[in-house]
PDB file of C-alpha atoms in Angstrom:
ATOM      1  CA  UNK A   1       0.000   0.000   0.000  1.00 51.00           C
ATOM      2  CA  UNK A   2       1.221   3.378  -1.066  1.00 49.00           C
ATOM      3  CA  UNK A   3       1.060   6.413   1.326  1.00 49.00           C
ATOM      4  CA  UNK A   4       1.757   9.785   0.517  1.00 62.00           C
ATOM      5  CA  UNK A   5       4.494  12.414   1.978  1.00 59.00           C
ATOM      6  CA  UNK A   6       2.133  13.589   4.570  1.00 59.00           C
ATOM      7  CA  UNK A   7       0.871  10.033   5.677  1.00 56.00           C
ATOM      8  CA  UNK A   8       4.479   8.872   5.333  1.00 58.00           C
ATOM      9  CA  UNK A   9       5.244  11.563   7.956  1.00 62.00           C
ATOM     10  CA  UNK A  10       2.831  10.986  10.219  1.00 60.00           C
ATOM     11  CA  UNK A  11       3.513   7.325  10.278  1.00 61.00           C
ATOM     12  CA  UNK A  12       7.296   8.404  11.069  1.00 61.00           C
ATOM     13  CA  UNK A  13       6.197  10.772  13.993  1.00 63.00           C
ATOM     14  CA  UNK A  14       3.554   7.772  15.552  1.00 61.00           C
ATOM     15  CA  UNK A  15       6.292   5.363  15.568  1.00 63.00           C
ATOM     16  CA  UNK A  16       8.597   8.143  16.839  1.00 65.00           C
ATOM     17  CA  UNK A  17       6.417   8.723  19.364  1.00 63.00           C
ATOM     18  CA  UNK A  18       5.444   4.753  20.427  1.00 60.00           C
ATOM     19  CA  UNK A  19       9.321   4.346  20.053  1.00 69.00           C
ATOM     20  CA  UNK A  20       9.605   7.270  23.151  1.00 68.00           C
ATOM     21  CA  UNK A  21       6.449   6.386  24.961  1.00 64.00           C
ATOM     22  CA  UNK A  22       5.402   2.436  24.673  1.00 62.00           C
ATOM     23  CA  UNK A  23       7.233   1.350  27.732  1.00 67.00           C
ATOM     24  CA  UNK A  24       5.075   4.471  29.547  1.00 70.00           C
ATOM     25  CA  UNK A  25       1.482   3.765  28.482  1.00 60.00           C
ATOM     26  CA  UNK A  26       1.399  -0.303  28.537  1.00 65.00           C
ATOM     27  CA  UNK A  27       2.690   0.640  32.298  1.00 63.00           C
ATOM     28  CA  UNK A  28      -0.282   3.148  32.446  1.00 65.00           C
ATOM     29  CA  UNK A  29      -2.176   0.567  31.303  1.00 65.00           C
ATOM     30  CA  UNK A  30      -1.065  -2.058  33.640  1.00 67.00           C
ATOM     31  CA  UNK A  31      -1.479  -0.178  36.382  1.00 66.00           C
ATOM     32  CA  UNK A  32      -5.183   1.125  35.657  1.00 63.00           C
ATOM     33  CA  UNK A  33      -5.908  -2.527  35.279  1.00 59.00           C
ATOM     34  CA  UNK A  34      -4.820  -3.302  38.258  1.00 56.00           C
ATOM     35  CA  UNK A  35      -6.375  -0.537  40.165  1.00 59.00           C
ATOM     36  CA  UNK A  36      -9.675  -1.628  38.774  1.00 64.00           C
ATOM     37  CA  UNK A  37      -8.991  -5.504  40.098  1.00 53.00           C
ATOM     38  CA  UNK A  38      -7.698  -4.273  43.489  1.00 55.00           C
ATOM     39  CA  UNK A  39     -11.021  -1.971  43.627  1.00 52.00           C
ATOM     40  CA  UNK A  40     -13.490  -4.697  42.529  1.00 49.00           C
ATOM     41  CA  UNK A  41     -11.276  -6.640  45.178  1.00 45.00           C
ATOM     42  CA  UNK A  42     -12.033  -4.244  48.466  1.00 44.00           C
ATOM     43  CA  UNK A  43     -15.269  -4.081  47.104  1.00 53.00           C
ATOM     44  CA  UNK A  44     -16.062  -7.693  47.013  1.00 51.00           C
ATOM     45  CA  UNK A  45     -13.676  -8.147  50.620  1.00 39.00           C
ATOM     46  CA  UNK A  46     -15.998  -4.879  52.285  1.00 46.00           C
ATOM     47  CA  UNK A  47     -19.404  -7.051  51.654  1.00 49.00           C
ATOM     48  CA  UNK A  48     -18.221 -10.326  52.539  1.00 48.00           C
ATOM     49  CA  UNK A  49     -17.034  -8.728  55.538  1.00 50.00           C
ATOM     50  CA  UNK A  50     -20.005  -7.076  56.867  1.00 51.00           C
ATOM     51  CA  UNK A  51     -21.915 -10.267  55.544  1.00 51.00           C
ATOM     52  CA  UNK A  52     -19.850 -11.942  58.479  1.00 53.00           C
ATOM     53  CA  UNK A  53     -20.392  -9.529  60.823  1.00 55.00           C
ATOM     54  CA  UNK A  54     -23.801  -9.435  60.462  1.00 57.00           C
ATOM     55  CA  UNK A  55     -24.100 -13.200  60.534  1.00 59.00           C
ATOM     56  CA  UNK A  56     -21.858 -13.011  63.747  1.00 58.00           C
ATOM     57  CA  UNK A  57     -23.939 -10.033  65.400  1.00 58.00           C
ATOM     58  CA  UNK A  58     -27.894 -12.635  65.038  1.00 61.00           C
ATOM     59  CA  UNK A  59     -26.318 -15.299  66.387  1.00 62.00           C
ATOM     60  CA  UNK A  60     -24.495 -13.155  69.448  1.00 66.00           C
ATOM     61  CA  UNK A  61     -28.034 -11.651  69.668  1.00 68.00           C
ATOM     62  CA  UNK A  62     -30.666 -14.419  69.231  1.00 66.00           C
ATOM     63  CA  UNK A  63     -29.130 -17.012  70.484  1.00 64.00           C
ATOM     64  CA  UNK A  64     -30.541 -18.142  74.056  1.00 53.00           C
ATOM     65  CA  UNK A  65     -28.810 -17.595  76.623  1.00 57.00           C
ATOM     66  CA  UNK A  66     -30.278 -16.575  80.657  1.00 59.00           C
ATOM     67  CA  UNK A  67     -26.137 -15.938  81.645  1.00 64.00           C
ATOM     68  CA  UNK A  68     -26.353 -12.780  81.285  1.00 67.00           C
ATOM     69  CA  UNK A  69     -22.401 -12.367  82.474  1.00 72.00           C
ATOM     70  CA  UNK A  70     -21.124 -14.612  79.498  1.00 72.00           C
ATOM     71  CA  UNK A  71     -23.800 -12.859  77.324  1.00 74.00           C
ATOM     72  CA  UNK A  72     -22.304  -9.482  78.041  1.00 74.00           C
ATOM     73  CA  UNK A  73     -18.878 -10.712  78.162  1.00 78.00           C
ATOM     74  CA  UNK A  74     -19.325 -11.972  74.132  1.00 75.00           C
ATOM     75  CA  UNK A  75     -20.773  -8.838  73.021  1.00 77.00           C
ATOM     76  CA  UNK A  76     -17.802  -6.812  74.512  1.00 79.00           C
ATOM     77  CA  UNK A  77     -15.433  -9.460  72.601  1.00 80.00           C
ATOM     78  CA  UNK A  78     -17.590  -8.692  69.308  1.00 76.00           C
ATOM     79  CA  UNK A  79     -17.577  -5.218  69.631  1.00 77.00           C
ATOM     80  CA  UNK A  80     -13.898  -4.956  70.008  1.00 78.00           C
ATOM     81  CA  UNK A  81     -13.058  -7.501  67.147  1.00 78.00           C
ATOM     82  CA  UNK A  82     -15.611  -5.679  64.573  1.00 75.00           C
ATOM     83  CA  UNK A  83     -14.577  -2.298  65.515  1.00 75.00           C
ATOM     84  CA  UNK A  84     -16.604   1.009  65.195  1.00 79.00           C
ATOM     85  CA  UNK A  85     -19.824   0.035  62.582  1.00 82.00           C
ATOM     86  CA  UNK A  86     -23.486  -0.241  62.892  1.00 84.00           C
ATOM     87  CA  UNK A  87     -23.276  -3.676  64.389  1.00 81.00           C
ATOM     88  CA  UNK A  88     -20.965  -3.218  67.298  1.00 85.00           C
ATOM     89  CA  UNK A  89     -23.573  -0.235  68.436  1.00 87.00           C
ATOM     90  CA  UNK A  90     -26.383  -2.143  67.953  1.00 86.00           C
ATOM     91  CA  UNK A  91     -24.890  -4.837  69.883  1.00 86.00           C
ATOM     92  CA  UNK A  92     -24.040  -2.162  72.724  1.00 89.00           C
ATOM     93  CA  UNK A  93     -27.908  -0.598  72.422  1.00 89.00           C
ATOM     94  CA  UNK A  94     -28.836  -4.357  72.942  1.00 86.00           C
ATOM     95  CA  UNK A  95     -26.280  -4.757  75.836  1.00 88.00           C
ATOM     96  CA  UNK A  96     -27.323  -1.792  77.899  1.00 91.00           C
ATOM     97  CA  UNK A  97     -31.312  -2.327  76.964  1.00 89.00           C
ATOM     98  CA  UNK A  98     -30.882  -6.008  78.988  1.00 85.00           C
ATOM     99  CA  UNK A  99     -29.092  -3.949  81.270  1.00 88.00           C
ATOM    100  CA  UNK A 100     -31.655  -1.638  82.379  1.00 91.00           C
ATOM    101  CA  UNK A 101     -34.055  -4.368  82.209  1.00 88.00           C
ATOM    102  CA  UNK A 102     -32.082  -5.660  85.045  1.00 87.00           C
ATOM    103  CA  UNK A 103     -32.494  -2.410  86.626  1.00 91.00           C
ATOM    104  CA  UNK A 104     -27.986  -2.339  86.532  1.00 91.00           C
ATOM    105  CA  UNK A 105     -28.536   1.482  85.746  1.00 94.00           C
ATOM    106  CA  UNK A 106     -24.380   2.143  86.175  1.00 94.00           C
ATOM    107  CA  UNK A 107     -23.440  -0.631  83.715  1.00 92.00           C
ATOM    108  CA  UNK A 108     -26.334   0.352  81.254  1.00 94.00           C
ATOM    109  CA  UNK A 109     -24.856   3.798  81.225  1.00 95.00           C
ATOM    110  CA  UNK A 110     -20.916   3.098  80.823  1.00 94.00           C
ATOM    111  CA  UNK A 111     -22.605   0.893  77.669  1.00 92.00           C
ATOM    112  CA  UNK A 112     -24.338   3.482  76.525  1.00 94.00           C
ATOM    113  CA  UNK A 113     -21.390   5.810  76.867  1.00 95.00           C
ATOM    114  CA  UNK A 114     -19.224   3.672  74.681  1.00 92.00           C
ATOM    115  CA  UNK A 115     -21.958   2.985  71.923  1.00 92.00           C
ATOM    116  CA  UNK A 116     -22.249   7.292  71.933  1.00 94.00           C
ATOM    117  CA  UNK A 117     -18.489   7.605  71.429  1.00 91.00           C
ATOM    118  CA  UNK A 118     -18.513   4.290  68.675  1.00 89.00           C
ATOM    119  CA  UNK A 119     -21.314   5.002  67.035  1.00 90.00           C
ATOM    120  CA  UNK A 120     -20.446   5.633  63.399  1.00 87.00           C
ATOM    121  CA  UNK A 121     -23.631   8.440  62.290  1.00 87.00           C
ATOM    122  CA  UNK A 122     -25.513  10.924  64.091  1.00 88.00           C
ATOM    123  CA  UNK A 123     -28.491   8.824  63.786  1.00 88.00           C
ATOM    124  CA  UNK A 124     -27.301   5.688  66.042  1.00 88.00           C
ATOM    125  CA  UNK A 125     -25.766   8.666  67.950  1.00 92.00           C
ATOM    126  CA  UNK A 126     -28.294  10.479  68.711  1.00 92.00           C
ATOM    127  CA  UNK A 127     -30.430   6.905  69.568  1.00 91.00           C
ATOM    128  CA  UNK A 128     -27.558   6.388  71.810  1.00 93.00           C
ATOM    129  CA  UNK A 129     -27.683   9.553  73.626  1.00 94.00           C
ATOM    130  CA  UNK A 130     -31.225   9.659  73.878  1.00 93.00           C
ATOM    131  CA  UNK A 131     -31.022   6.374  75.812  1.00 94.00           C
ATOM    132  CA  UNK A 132     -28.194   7.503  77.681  1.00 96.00           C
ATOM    133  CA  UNK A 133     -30.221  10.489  79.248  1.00 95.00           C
ATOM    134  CA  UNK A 134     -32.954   8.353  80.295  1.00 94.00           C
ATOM    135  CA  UNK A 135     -30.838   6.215  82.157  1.00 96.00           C
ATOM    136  CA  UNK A 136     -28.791   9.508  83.682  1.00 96.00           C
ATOM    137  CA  UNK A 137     -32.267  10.673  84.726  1.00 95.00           C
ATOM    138  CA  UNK A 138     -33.158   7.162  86.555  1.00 93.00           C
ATOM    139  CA  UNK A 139     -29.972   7.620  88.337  1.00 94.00           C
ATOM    140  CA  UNK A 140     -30.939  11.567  89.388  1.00 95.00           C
ATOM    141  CA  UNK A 141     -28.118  12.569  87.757  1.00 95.00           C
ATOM    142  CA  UNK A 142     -29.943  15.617  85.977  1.00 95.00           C
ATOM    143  CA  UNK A 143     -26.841  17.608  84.606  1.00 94.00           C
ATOM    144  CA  UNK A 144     -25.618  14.641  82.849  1.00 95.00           C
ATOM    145  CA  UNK A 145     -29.006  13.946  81.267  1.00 95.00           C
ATOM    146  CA  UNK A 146     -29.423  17.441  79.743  1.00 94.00           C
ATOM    147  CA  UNK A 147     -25.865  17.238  78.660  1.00 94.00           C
ATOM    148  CA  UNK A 148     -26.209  13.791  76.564  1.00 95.00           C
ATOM    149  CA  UNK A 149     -29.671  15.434  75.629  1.00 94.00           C
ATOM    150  CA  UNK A 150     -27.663  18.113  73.692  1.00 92.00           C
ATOM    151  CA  UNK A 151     -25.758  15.461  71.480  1.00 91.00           C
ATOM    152  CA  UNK A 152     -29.505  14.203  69.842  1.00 91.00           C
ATOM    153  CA  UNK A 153     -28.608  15.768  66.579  1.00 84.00           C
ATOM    154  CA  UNK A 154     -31.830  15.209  64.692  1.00 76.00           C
ATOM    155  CA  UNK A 155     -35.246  16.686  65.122  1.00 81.00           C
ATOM    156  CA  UNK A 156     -36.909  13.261  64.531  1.00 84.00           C
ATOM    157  CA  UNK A 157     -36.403  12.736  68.331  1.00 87.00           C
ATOM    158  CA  UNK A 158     -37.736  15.867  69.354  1.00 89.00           C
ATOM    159  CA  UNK A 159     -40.500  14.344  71.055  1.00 89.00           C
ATOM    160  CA  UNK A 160     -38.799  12.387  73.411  1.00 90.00           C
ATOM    161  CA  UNK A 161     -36.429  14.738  74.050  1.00 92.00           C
ATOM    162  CA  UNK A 162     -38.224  17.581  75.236  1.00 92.00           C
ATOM    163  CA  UNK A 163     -40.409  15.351  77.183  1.00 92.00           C
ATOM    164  CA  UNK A 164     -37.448  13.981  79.043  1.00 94.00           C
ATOM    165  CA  UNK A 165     -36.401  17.735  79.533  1.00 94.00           C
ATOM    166  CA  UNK A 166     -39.515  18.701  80.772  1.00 93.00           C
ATOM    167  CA  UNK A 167     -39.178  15.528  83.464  1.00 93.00           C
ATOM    168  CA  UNK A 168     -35.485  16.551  84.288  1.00 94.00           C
ATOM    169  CA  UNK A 169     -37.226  20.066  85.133  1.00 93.00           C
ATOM    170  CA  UNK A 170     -40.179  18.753  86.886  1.00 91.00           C
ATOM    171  CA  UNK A 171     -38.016  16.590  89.007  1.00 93.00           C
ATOM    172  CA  UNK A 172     -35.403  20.095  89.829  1.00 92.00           C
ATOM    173  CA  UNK A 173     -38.937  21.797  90.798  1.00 91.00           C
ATOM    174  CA  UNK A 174     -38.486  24.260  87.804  1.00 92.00           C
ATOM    175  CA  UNK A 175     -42.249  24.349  87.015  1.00 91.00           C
ATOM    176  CA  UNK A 176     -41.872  26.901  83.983  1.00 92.00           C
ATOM    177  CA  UNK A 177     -39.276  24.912  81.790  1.00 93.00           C
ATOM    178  CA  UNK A 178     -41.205  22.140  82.403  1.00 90.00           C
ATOM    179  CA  UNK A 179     -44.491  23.611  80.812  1.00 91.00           C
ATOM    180  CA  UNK A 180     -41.871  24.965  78.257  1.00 92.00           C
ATOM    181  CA  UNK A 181     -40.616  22.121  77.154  1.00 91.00           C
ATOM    182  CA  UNK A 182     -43.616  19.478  77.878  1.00 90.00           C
ATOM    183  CA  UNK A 183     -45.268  22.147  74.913  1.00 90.00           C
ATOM    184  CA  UNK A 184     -42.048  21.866  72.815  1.00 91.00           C
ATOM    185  CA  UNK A 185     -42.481  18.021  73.320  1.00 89.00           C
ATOM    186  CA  UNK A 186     -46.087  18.353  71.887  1.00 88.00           C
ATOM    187  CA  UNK A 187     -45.670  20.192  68.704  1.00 88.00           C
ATOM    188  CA  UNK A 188     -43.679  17.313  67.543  1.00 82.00           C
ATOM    189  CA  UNK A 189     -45.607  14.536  69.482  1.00 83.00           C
ATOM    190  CA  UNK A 190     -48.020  11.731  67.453  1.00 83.00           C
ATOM    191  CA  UNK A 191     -51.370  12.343  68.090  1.00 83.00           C
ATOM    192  CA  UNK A 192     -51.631   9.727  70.689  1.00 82.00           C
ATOM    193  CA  UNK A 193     -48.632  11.352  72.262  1.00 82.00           C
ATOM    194  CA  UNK A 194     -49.874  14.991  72.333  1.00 82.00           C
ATOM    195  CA  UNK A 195     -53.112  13.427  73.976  1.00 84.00           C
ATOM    196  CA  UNK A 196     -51.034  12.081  76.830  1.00 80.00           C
ATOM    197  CA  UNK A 197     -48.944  15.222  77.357  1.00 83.00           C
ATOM    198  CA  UNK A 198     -51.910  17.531  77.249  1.00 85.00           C
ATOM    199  CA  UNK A 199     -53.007  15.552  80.372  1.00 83.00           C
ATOM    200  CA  UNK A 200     -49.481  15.863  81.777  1.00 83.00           C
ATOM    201  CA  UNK A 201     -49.412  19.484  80.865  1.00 86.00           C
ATOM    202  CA  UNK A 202     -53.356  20.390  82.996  1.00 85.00           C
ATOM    203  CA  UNK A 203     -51.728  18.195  85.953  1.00 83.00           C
ATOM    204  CA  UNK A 204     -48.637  20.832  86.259  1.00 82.00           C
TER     205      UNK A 204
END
């Protein structure tokens, strides 16, 4: 096949060029390759993992069990294993819920202190928080309450938590923030809700 001057150039300059470069873009190429594999990789290591750990986190929770010692004593081993993720403060929520059921209000609230500080969104957080300041307030200890109070990031809880603040004032004797915020607690209430605190509001 014949080419002309100009095409004969060209062809010159490409292999010019490929002559210069080849060794630099089949290592481009290599490499881009291999950060796709590596990223499918992670990808495919990332959900087998949490696969795992949420297989591991049913069992630890479901499974019967009346020790409650050993119980608590495996969820402290899964929580440090799995590190900070949705699991390990579920599994602490779970942990200090038993907890309080068993009326230990200190434990329940050095759980609930770790699953604030481990939880890995505002959301489990906040939920976190909000069930730290209810245990606070069982123990009468009213400044802490109103302090984890503050760290409930989301408005979706606004309910509970100005109802808690109004109890945390009722119980100080402060009369007006508790009509203050038992009224806060009812503009965001459910109907059923709003119905209850209306009765708590008349009985101030």
């Amino acid at each position: 096949m014949a080419y002309t001057i100009e095409e004969e150039q060209e062809l010159n300059q490409l292999k010019a060029w490929w002559s210069e470069n080849h060794k630099t873009v089949i290592a481009s190429v290599i490499l881009a390759f291999a950060a796709i594999l590596g990223w499918n990789y992670w990808k495919s290591y990332q959900i087998t993992k949490t696969q795992q750990t949420s297989a591991a986190y049913e069992y630890l929770i479901y499974r019967n069990t009346t020790d409650l010692t050993e119980r608590n004593k495996d969820i402290e081993q899964f929580v440090q294993e799995s590190g900070k993720n949705v699991y390990s403060t579920l599994a602490l929520l779970n942990k200090a819920k038993v907890e309080v059921e068993q009326q230990f209000y200190a434990l329940a609230e050095k759980t609930l202190k770790q699953a604030v500080t481990d939880a890995p969104d505002d959301i489990l957080a906040s939920i976190a928080s909000l069930r730290l300041a209810s245990v606070q307030y069982q123990q009468h200890d009213y400044n802490g309450a109103l302090d984890s109070l503050n760290k409930v990031k989301s408005d979706v809880w606004d309910s509970k938590k100005y109802l808690l603040m109004g109890d945390i004032s009722l119980a100080k004797g402060d009369i007006v923030s508790a009509k203050t915020n038992y009224e806060k607690a009812q503009e965001k209430a459910s109907p059923l809700e709003a119905q209850w605190l209306k009765v708590r509001l008349n009985n101030l």
